[in-house]
PDB file of C-alpha atoms in Angstrom:
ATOM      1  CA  UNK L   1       0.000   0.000   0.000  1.00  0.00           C
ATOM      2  CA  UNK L   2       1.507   4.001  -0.692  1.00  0.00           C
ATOM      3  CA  UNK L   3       1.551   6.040   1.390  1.00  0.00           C
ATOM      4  CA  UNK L   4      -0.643   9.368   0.368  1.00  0.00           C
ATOM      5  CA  UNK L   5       2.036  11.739   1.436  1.00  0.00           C
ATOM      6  CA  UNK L   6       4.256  12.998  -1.184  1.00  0.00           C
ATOM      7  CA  UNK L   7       6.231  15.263   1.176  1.00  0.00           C
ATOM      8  CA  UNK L   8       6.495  12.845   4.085  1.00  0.00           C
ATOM      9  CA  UNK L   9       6.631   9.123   1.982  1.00  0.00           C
ATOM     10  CA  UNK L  10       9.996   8.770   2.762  1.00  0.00           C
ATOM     11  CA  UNK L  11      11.045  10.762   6.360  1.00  0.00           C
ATOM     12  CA  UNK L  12       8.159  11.083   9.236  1.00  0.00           C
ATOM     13  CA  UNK L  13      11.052  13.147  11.177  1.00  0.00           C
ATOM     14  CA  UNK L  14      10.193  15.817   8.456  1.00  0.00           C
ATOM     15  CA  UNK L  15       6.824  16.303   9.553  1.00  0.00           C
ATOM     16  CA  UNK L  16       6.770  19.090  12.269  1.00  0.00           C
ATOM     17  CA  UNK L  17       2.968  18.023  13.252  1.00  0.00           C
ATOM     18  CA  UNK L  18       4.058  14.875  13.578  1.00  0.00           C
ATOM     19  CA  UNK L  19       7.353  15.381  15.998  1.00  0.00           C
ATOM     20  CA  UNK L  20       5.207  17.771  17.815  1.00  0.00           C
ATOM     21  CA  UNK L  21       2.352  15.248  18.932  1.00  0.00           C
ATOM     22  CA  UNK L  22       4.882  12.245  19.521  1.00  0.00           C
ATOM     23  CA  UNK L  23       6.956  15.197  21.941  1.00  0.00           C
ATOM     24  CA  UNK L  24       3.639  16.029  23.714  1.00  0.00           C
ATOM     25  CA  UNK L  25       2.538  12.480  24.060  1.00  0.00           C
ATOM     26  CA  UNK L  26       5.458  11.720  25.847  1.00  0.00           C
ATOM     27  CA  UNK L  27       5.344  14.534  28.125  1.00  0.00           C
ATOM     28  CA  UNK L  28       1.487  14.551  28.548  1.00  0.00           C
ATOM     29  CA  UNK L  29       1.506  10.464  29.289  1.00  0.00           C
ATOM     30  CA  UNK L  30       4.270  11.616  32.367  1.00  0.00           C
ATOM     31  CA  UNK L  31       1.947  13.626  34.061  1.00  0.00           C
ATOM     32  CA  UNK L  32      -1.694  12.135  33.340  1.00  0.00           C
ATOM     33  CA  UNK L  33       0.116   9.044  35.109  1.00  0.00           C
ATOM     34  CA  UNK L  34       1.680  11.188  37.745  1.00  0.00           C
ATOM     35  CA  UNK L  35      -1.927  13.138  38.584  1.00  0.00           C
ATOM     36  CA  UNK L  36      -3.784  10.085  38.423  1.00  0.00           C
ATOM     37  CA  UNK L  37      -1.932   9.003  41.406  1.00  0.00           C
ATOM     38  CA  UNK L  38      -3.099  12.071  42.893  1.00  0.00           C
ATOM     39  CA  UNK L  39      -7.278  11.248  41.542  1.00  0.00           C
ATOM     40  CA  UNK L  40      -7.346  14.227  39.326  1.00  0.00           C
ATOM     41  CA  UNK L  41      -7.196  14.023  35.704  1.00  0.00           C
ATOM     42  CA  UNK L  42      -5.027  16.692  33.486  1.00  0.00           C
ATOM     43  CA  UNK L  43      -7.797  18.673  32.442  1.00  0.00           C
ATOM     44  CA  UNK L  44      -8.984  18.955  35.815  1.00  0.00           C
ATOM     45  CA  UNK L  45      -5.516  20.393  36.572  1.00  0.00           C
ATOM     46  CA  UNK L  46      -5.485  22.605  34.236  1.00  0.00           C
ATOM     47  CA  UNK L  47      -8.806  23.827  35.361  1.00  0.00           C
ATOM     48  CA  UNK L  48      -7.391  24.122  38.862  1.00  0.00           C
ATOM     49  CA  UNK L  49      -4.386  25.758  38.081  1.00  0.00           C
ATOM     50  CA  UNK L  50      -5.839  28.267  36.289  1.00  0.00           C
ATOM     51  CA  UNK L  51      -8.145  29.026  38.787  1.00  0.00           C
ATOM     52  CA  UNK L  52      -5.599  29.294  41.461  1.00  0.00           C
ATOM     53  CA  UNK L  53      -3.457  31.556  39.355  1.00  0.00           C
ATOM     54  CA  UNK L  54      -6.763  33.851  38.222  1.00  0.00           C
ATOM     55  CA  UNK L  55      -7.492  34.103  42.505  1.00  0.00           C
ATOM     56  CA  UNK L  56      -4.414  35.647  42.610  1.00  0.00           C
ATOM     57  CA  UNK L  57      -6.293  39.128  40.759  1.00  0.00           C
ATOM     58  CA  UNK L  58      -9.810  38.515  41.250  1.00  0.00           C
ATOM     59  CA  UNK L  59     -11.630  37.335  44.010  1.00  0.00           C
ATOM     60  CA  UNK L  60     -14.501  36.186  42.121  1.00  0.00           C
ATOM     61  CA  UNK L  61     -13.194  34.394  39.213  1.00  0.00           C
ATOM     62  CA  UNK L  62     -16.047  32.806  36.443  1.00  0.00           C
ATOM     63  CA  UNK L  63     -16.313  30.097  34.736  1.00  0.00           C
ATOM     64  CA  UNK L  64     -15.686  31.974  31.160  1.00  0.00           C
ATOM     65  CA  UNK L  65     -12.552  33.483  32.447  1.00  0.00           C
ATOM     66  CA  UNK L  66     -10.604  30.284  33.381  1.00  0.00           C
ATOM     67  CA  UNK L  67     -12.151  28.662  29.912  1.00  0.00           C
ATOM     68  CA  UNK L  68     -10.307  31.895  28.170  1.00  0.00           C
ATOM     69  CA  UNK L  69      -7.239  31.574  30.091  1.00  0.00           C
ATOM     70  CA  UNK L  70      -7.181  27.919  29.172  1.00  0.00           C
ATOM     71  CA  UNK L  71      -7.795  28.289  25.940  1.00  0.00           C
ATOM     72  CA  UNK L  72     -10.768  25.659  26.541  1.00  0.00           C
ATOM     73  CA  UNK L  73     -14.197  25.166  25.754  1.00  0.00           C
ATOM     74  CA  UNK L  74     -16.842  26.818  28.439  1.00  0.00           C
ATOM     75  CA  UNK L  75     -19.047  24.050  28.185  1.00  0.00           C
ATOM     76  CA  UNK L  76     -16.001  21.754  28.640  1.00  0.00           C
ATOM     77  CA  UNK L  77     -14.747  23.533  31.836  1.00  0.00           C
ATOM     78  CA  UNK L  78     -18.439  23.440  33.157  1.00  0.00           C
ATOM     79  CA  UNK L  79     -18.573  19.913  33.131  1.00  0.00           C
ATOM     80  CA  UNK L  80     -14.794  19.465  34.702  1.00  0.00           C
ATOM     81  CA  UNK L  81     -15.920  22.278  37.466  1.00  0.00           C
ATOM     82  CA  UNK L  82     -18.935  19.793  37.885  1.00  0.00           C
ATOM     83  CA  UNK L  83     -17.006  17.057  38.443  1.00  0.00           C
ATOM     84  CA  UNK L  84     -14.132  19.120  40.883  1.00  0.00           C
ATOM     85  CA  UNK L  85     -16.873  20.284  42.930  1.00  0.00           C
ATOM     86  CA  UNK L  86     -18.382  16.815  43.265  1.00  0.00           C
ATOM     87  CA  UNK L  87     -14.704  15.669  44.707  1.00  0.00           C
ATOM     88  CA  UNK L  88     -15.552  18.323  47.131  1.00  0.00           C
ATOM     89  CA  UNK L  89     -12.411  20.355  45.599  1.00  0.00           C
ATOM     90  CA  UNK L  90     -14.179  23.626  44.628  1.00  0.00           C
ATOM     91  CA  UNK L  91     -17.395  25.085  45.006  1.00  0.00           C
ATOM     92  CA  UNK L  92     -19.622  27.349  42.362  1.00  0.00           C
ATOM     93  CA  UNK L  93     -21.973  29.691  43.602  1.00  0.00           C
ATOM     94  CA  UNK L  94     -23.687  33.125  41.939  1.00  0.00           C
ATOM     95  CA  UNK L  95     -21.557  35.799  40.789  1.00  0.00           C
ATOM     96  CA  UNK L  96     -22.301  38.810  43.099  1.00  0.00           C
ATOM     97  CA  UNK L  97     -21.978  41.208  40.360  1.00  0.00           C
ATOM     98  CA  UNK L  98     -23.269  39.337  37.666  1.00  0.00           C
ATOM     99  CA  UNK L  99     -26.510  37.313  38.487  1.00  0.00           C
ATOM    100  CA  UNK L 100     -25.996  35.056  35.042  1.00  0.00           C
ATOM    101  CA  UNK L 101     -22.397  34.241  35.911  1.00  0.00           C
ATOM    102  CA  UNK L 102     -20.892  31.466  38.223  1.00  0.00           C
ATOM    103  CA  UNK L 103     -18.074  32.459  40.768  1.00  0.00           C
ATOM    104  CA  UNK L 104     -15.995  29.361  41.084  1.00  0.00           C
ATOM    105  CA  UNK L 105     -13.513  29.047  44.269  1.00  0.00           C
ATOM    106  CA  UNK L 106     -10.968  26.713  45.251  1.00  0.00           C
ATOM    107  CA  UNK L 107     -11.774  24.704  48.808  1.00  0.00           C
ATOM    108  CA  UNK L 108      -9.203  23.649  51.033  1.00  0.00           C
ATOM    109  CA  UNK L 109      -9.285  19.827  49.615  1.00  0.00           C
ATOM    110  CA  UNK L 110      -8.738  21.717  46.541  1.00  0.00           C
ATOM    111  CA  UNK L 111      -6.256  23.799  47.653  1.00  0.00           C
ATOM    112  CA  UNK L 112      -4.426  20.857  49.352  1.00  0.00           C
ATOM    113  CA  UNK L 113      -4.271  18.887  46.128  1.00  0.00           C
ATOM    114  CA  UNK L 114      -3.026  22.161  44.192  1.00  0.00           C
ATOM    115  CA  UNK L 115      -0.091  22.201  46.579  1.00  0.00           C
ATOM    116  CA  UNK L 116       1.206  18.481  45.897  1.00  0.00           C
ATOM    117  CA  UNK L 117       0.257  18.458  42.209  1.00  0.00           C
ATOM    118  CA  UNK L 118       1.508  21.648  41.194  1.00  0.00           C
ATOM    119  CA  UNK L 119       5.591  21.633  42.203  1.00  0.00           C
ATOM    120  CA  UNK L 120       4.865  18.091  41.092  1.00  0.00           C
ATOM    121  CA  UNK L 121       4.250  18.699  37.252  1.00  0.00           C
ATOM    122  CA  UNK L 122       6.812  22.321  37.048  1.00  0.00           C
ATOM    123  CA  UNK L 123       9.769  19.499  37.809  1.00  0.00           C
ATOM    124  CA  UNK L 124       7.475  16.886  35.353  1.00  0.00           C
ATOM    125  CA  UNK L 125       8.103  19.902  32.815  1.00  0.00           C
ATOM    126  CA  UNK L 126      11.812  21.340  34.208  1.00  0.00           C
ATOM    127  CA  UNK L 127      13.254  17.456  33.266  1.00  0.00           C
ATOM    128  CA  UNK L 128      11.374  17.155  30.456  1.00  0.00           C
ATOM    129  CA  UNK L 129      11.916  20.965  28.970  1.00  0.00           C
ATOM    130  CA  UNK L 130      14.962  20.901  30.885  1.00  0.00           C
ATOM    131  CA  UNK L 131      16.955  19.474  27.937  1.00  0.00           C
ATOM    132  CA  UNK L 132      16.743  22.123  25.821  1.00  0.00           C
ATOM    133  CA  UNK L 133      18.821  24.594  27.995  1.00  0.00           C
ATOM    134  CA  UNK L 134      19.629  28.157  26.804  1.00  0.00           C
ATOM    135  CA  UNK L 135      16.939  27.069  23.445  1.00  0.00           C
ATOM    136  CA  UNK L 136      14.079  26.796  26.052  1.00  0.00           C
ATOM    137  CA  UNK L 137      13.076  30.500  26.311  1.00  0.00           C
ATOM    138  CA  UNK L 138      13.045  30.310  22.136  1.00  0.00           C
ATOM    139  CA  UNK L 139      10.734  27.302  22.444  1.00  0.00           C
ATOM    140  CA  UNK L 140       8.439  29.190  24.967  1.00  0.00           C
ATOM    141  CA  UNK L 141       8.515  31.844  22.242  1.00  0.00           C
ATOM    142  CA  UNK L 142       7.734  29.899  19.354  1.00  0.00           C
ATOM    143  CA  UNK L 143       4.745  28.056  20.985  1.00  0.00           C
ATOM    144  CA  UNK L 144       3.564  31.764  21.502  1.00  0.00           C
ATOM    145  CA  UNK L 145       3.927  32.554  18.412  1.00  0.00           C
ATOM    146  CA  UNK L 146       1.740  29.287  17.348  1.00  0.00           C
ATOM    147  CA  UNK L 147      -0.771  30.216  19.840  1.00  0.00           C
TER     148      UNK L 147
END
């Protein structure tokens, strides 16, 4: 059977999109192994995270403003907040300024979890960035410039 791709037939190295997915397969299987240990799934990190950092400027953060930060899906992070608050790790209640929007906030199991699982993936991504030294910073800027 031939393979479709004239530019590729002979060299799947030369495919960026290709190099890029195997690269963030290997570090994404790293951590969704190391946060499963922990019960919490990556996009449930993510969600956390994000909240936790947004806290930082705003004591009532929404739902649509961690979904932007993430780059996600607002019906997406709904349904993870759903299942975070279930866990007991958050809870959502009304927005005091804005009747139609959810304020979401980070409970002390929440909190607690954030604490182990957060140093825990920055050294996931220090060893696994780590190896691209001084060329890290022009990595960080590249994937900005993708994004």
């Amino acid at each position: 059977m031939e393979f479709p791709s004239e530019k590729f037939k002979n060299n799947s190295d030369a495919s960026t999109g290709f190099i890029f997915i195997r690269a963030y397969n290997k570090w994404h299987t790293t951590i969704k192994h190391k946060l499963r240990e922990m019960g919490i799934t990556h996009p449930q990190f993510v969600t956390m995270t994000v909240l936790n950092f947004l806290n930082q400027f705003d004591e009532f953060v929404t739902q649509s403003s961690i979904a932007k930060m993430a780059d996600m899906d607002v019906m997406s992070v709904s349904q993870i907040l759903r299942g975070l608050e279930e866990k007991g790790f958050l809870k959502r209640t009304v927005h005091p300024k804005d009747t139609r929007a959810n304020a979401v906030q980070l409970l002390e199991k929440g909190q607690e979890v954030m604490k182990r699982a957060l140093p825990m993936v920055e050294k996931i991504d220090e060893d696994f960035f780590g190896v691209l030294a001084e060329d890290e910073k022009t990595f960080r800027r590249f994937l900005h410039q993708l994004i």
